[in-house]
Coordinates of C-alpha atoms and ligand atoms in Angstrom, one line a residue:
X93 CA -51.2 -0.6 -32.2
X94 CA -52.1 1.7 -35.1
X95 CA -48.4 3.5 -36.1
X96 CA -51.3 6.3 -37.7
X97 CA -54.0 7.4 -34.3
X98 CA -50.6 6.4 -32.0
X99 CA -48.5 8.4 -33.7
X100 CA -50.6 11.5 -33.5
X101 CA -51.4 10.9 -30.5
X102 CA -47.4 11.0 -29.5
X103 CA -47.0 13.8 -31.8
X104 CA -49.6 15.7 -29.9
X105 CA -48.2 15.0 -26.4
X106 CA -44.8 16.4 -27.5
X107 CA -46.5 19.5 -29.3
X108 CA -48.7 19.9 -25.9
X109 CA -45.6 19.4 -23.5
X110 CA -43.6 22.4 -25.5
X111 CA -47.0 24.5 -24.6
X112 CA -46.2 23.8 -21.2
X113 CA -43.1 23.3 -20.3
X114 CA -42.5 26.5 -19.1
X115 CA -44.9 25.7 -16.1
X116 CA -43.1 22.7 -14.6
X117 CA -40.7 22.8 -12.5
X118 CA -37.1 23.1 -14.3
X119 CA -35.2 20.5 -11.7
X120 CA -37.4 17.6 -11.2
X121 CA -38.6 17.7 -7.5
X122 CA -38.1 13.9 -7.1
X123 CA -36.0 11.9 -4.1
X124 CA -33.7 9.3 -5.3
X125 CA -35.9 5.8 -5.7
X126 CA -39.5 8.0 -6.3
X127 CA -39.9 6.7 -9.8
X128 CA -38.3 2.9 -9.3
X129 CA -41.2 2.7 -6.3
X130 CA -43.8 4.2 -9.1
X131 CA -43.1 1.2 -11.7
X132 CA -43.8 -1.9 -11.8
X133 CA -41.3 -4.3 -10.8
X134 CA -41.7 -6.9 -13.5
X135 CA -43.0 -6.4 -17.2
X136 CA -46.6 -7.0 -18.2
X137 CA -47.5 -10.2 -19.8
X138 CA -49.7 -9.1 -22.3
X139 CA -49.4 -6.9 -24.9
X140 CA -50.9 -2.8 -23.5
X141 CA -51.8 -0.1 -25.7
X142 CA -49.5 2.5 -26.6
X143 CA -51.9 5.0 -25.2
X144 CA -51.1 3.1 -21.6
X145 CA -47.8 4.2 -22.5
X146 CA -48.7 7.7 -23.0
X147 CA -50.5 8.0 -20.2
X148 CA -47.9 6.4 -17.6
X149 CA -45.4 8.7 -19.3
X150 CA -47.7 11.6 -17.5
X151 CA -48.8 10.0 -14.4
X152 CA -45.6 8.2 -13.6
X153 CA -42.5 9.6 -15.4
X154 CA -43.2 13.4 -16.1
X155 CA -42.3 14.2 -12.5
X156 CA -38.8 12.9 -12.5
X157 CA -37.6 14.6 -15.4
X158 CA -35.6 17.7 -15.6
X159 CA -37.1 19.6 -18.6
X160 CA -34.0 20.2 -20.4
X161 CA -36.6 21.7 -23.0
X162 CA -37.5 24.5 -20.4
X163 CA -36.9 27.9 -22.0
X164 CA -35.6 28.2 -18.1
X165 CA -33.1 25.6 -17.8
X166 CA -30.1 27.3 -17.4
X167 CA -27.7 25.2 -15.8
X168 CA -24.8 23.2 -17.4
X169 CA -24.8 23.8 -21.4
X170 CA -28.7 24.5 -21.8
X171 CA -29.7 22.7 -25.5
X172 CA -32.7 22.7 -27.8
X173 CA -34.2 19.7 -29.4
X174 CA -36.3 21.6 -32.2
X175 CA -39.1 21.0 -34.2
X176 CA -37.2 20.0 -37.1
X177 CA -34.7 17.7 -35.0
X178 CA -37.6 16.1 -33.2
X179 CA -39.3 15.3 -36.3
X180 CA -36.6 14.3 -38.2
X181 CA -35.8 11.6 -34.8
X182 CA -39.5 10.1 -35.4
X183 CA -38.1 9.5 -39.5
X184 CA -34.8 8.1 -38.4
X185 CA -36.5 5.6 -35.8
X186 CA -38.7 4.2 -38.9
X187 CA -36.2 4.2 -41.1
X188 CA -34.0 2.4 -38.7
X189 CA -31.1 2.5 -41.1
X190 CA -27.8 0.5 -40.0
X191 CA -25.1 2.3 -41.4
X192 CA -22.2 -0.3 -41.0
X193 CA -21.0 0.2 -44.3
X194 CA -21.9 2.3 -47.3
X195 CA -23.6 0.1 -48.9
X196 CA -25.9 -0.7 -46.2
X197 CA -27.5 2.8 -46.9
X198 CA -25.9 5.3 -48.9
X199 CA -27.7 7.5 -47.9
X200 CA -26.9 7.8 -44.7
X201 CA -23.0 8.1 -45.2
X202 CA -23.2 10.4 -48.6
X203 CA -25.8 12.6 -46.0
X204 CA -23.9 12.4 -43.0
X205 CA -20.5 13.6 -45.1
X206 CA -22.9 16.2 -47.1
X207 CA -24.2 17.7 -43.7
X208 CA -20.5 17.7 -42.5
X209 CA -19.1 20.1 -45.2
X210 CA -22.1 21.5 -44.9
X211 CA -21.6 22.9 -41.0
X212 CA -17.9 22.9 -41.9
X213 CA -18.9 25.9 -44.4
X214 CA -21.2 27.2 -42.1
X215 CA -18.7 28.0 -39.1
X216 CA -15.7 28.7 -41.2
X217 CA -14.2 25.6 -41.4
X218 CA -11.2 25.1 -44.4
X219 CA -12.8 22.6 -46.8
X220 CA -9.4 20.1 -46.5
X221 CA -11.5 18.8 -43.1
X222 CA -13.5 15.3 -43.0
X223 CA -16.4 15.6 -41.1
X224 CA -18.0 12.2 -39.4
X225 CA -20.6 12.4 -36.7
X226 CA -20.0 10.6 -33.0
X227 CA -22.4 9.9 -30.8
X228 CA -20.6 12.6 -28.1
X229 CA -17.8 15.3 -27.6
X230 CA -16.3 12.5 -25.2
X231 CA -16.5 9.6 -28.1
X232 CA -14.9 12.5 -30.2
X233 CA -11.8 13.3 -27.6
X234 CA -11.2 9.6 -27.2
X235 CA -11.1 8.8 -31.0
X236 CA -8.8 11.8 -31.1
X237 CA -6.4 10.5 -28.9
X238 CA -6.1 7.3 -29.9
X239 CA -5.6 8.3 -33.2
X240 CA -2.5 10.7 -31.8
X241 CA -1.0 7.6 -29.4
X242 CA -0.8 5.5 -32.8
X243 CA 0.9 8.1 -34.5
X244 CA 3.1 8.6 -32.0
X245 CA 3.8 5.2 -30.2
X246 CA 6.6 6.2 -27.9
X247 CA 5.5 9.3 -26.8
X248 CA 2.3 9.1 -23.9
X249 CA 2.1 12.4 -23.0
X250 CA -1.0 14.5 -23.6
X251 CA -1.5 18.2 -21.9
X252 CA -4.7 20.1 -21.0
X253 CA -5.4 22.8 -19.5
X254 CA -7.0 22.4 -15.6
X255 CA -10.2 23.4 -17.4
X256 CA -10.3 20.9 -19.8
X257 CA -13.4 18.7 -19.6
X258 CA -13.2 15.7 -18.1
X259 CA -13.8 13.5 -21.1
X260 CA -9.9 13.8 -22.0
X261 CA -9.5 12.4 -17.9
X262 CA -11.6 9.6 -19.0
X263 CA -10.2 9.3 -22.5
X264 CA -6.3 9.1 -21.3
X265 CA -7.4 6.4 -18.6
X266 CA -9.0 4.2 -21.1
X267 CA -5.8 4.8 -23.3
X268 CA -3.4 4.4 -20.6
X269 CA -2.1 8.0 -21.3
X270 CA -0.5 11.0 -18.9
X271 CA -2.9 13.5 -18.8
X272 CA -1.0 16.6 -17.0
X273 CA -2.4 19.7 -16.8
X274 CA -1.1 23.3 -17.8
X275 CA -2.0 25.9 -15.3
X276 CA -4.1 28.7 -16.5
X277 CA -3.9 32.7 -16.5
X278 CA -6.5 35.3 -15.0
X279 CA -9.1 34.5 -17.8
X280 CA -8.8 31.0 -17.5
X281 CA -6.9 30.5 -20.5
X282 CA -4.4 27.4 -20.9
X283 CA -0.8 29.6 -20.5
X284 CA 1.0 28.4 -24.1
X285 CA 4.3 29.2 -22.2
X286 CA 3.7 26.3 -20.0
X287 CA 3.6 23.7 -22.6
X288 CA 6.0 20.9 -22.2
X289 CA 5.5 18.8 -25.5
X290 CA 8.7 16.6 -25.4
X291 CA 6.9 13.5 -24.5
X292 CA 3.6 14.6 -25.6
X293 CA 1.6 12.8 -28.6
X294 CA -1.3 15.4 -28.7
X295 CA -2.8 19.0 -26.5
X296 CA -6.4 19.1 -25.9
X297 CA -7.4 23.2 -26.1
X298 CA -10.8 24.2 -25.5
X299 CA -12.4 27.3 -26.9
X300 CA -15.2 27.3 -24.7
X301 CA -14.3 25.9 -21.4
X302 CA -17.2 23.9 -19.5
X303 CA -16.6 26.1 -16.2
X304 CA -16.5 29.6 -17.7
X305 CA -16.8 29.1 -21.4
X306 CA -12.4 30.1 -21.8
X307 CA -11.0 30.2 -25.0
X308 CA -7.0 29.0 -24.7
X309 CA -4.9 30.6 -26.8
X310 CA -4.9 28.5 -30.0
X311 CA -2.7 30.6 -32.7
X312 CA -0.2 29.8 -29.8
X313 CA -0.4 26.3 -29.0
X314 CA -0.9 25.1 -32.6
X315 CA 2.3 27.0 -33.6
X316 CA 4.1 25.1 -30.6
X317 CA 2.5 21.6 -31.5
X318 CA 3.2 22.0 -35.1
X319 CA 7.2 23.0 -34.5
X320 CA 6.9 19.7 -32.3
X321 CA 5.0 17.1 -34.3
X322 CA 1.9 16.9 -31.8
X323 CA -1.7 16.4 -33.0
X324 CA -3.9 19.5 -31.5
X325 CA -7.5 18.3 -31.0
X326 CA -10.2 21.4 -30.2
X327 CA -13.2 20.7 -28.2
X328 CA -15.2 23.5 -29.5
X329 CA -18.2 21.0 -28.0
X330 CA -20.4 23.7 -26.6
X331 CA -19.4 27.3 -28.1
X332 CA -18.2 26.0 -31.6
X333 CA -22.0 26.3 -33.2
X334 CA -21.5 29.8 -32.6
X335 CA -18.9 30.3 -35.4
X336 CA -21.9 30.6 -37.0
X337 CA -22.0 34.5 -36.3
X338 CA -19.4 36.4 -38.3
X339 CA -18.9 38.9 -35.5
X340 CA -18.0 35.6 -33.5
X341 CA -15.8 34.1 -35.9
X342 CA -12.5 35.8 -34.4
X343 CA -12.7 34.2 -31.3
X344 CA -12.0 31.0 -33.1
X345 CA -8.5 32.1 -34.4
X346 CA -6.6 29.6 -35.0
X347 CA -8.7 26.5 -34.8
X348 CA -8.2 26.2 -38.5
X349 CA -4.7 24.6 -37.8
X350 CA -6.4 21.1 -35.6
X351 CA -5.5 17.9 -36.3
X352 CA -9.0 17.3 -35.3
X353 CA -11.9 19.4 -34.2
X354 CA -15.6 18.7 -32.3
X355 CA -18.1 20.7 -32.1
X356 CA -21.4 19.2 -30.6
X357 CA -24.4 20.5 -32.9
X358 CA -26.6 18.8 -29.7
X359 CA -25.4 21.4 -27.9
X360 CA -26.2 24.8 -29.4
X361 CA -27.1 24.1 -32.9
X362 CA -31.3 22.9 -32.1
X363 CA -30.5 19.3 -33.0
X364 CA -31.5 17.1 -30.0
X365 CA -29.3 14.6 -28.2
X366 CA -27.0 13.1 -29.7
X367 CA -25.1 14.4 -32.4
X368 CA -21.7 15.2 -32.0
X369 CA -19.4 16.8 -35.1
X370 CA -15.9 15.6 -35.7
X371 CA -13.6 17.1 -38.1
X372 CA -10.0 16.0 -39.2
X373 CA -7.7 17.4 -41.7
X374 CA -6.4 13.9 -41.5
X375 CA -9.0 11.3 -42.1
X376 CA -6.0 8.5 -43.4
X377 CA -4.8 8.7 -39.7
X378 CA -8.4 8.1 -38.9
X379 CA -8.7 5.3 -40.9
X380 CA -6.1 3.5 -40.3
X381 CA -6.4 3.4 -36.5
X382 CA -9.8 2.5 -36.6
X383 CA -10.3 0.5 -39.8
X384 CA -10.5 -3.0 -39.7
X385 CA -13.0 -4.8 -42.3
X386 CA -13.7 -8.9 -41.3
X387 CA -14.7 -11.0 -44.1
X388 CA -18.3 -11.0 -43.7
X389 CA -18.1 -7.1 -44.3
X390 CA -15.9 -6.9 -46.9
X391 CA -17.9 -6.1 -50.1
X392 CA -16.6 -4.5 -54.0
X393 CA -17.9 -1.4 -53.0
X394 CA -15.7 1.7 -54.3
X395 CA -16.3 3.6 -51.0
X396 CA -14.4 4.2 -47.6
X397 CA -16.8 3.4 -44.9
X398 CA -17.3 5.4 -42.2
X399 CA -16.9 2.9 -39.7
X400 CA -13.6 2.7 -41.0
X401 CA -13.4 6.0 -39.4
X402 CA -14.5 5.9 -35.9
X403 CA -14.9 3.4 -32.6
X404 CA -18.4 1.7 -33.5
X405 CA -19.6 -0.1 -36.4
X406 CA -23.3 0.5 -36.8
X407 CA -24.4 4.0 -37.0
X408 CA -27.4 6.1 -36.8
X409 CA -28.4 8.0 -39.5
X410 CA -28.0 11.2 -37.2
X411 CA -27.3 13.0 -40.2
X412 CA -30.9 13.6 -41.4
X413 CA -32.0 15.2 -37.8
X414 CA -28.9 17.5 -39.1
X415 CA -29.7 17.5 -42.2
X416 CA -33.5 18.6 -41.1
X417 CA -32.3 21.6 -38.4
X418 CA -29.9 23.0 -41.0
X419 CA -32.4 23.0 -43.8
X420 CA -35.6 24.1 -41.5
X421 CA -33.3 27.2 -39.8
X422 CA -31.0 28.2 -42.8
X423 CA -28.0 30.0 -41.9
X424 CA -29.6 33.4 -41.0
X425 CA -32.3 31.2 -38.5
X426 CA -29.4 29.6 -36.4
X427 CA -27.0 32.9 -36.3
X428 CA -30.2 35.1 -35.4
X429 CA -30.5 32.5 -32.6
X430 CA -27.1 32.1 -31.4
X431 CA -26.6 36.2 -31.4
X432 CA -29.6 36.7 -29.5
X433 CA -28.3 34.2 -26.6
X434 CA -25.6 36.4 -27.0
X435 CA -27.4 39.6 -26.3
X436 CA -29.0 37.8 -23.3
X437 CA -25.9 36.9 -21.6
X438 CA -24.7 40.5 -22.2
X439 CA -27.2 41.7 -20.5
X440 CA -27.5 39.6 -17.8
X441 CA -23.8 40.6 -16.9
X442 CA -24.4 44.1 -17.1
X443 CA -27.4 43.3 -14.4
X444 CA -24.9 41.2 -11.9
X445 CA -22.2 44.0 -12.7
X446 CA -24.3 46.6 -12.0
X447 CA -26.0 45.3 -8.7
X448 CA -24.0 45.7 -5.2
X449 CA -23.1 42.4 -3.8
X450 CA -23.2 40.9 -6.5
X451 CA -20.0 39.9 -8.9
X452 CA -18.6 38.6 -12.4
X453 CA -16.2 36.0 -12.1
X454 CA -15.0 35.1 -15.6
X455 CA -14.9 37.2 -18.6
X456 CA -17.7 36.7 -21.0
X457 CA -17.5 35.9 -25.1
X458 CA -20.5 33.3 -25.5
X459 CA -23.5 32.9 -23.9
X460 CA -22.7 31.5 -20.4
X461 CA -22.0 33.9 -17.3
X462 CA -20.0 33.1 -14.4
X463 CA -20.8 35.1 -11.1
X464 CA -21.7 34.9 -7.6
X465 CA -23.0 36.7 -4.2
X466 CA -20.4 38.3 -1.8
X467 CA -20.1 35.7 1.0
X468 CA -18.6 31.9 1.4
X469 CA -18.5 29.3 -1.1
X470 CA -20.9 27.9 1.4
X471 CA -23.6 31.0 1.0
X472 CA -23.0 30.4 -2.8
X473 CA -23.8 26.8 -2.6
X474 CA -27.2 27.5 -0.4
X475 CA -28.4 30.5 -2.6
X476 CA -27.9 27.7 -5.7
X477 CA -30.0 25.5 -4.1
X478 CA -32.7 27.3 -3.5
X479 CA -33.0 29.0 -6.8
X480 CA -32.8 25.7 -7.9
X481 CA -35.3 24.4 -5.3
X482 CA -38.4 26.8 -6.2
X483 CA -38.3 25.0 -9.5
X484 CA -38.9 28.3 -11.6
X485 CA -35.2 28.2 -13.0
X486 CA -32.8 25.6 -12.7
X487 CA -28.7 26.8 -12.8
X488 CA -25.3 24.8 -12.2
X489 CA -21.6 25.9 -10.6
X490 CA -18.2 25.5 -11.0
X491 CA -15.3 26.4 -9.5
X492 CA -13.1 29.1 -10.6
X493 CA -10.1 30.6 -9.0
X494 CA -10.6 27.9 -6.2
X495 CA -14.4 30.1 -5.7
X496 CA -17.6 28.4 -6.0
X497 CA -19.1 30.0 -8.9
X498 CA -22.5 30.4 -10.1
X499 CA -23.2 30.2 -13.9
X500 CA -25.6 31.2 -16.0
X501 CA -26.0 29.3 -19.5
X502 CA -28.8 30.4 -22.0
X503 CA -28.6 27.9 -25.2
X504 CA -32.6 26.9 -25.2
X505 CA -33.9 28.6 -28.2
X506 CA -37.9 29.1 -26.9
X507 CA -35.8 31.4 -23.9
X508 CA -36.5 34.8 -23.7
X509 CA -35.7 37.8 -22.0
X510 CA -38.4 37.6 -19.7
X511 CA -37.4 34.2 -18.9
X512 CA -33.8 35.7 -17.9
X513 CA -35.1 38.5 -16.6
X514 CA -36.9 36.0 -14.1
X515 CA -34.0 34.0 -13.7
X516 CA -32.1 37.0 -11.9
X517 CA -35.3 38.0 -10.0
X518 CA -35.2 34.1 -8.5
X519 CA -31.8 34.8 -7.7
X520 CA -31.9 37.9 -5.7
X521 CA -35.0 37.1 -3.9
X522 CA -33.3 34.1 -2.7
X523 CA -30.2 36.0 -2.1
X524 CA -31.8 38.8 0.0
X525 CA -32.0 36.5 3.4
X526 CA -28.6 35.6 3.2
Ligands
PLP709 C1 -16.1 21.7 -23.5 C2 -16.8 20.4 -23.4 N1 -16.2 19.3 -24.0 C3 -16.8 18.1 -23.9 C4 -18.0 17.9 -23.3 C5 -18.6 16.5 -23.2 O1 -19.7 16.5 -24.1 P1 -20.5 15.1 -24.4 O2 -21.6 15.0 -23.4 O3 -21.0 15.3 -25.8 O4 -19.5 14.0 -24.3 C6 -18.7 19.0 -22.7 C7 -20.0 18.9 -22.1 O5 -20.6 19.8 -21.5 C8 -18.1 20.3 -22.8 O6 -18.6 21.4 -22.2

């Protein structure tokens, strides 16, 4: 194996997939079991070339991926892994740094703190917040909530809107918490009014919602969990990189006044899975929930580790892909891209609103829109499909109002407006038989 001719021949496969990965079908056309029967069912014995690899990565696995790079792939939150970010994961993997306490690289926590303010300055953030990086939004909710249960021992309460994702389900099971949920108004926002915080340890408000990208009302609920002593975590995860944008920054009003804060840069920010930003104005809670230093780790070190801050020990050094994407985009790069995912979305609402039969569903501030066809859930579901079928776009639903709804999220920064443009061609062709 030659780390030199492999490398750029790995290097050249991802540079030559980007090329063409507008031409492969967005949804991988697979049945379940297609690749399992396509691999071997025991490893080889002797060493193989890593051009082998290569080669079975094209002949056997490229069909059952769903090419999340597509400039097409609109469905869920769509996410970029950028030049910069992919590069930067190539330097990470030879580095291979461990970062279980500062002094196993310095580096990497003095970085991954750096980076932190860093985006914390970028979106608006107050400078009293500690950034760390998690793996995901979900570590991030959980770490959040446990952190508001040990403040709070008596009190096992913690309220959500119905929207919330279900990573705070997940995290209150594991934490043997009540999660109850607060019904929401026209717009899909959590209703403040509603909040019962009596026996509640912490809220969970979402500006951004993962069914119709909703922003709760936070002024509101942090002024209610502040008069009542309950941490407020914000999962900003998918529409917080775009506090980036000044003419965005109102719709964060408010998130200032967290406990805690996450905003998932592998999400709209160009850095590729994972790399999830969590910020607390209190870092001392943090620390001593999740501190807890055995003799063989204890060194004379002058220096909080961040593993005194968070669920695992080791750590990636996930701060240089960071690091790299800021650095290789600037501030104006990542605004100019977030604004113009903006303009896309705008305009692909004023196409729906503007076409008979057609409907928007949930108001629009970011860059996902919520819609659907006149007709049944049912004729929603089919006309989903088969967009999703011909493989030239690939879309996901939710339900809103109890309605199947159809969304549209653009957050792949090689999409264009021809790509969305084709995207809502796709859609009424396959609508038109219905
Ligand atoms: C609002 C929101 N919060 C949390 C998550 C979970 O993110 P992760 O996959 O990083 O755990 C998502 C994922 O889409 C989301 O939309």
């Amino acid at each position: 194996m030659s780390l030199r001719d492999d490398g750029a021949a790995a290097v050249e496969w991802v540079a030559s997939y980007l090329e063409r990965v507008n031409e492969l079908p967005v949804l991988s056309q697979v049945e379940p079991g297609d690749i399992r029967a396509a691999l071997p069912s025991s490893p080889p014995d002797e060493p193989e070339p890593f051009s082998a690899v290569l080669r079975d990565l094209d002949s056997v696995l490229l069909p059952g991926l769903t090419h999340w790079q597509s400039p097409r792939f609109f469905a869920y939150f769509a996410t970029t892994a950028s030049e910069p970010g992919v590069l930067a994961e190539l330097l990470i993997a030879g580095l291979n740094q461990v970062g279980i306490l500062w002094r196993t690289s310095p580096a990497l926590q003095e970085l991954e703190e750096v980076t932190l303010e860093w985006l914390g300055q970028l979106l608006g953030l107050p400078a009293e917040f500690h950034g760390h990086i998690e793996d995901t939004a979900s570590t991030g909710v959980l770490s959040a909530l446990a952190v508001a249960r040990a403040l709070r021992p008596g009190r096992r309460v913690v309220l959500c809107s119905e929207h919330t994702h279900s990573a705070a389900d997940k995290a209150a099971r594991l934490l043997e918490l009540e999660l109850r949920k607060v019904p929401v108004d026209d717009a899909f926002r959590l209703r403040p009014e509603l909040l019962e915080l009596d026996d509640a340890c912490a809220v969970i408000a979402t500006i951004g919602t993962t069914g119709a990208a909703a922003i709760d009302p936070i002024p509101e609920i942090a002024d209610a969990c502040e008069a009542a002593g309950v941490w407020l975590h914000v999962d900003a995860a998918y529409a917080g990189s775009a506090a980036v944008c000044p003419e965005l920054r109102p719709l964060f009003a408010g998130w200032e006044c967290a406990d805690s804060i996450g905003v998932n840069p592998h999400k709209w920010l160009g850095v590729p899975m994972d790399c999830s930003a969590l910020w607390t104005r209190r870092s001392d809670d943090f620390r001593r929930t999740f501190s807890l230093v055995p003799e063989f780790l204890q060194s004379p070190d002058d220096a909080v580790n961040l593993s005194e801050l968070s669920i695992p020990l080791g750590r990636r050094f996930r701060a240089l892909k960071l690091w790299a994407v800021l650095r290789c985009f600037g501030r104006s790069g990542l605004e100019e891209r977030i604004r113009e995912h903006v303009r896309l979305a705008t305009l692909f609402e004023k196409w729906v609103r503007d076409e008979p039969g057609w409907e928007i569903v949930a108001p629009r501030y970011f860059s996902l829109v919520c819609f659907r066809r006149e007709g049944t859930d049912e004729d929603n579901e089919r006309l989903l499909d088969q967009v999703n079928a011909s493989g030239k776009v690939f879309l996901s639903h939710s339900r809103l109002a109890d309605r199947y709804s159809l969304r549209l999220a653009i957050g792949n920064f090689r999409t264009t407006e021809d790509d969305v443009r084709l995207a809502w061609e796709v859609l009424r062709r396959e609508a038109s038989p219905l």
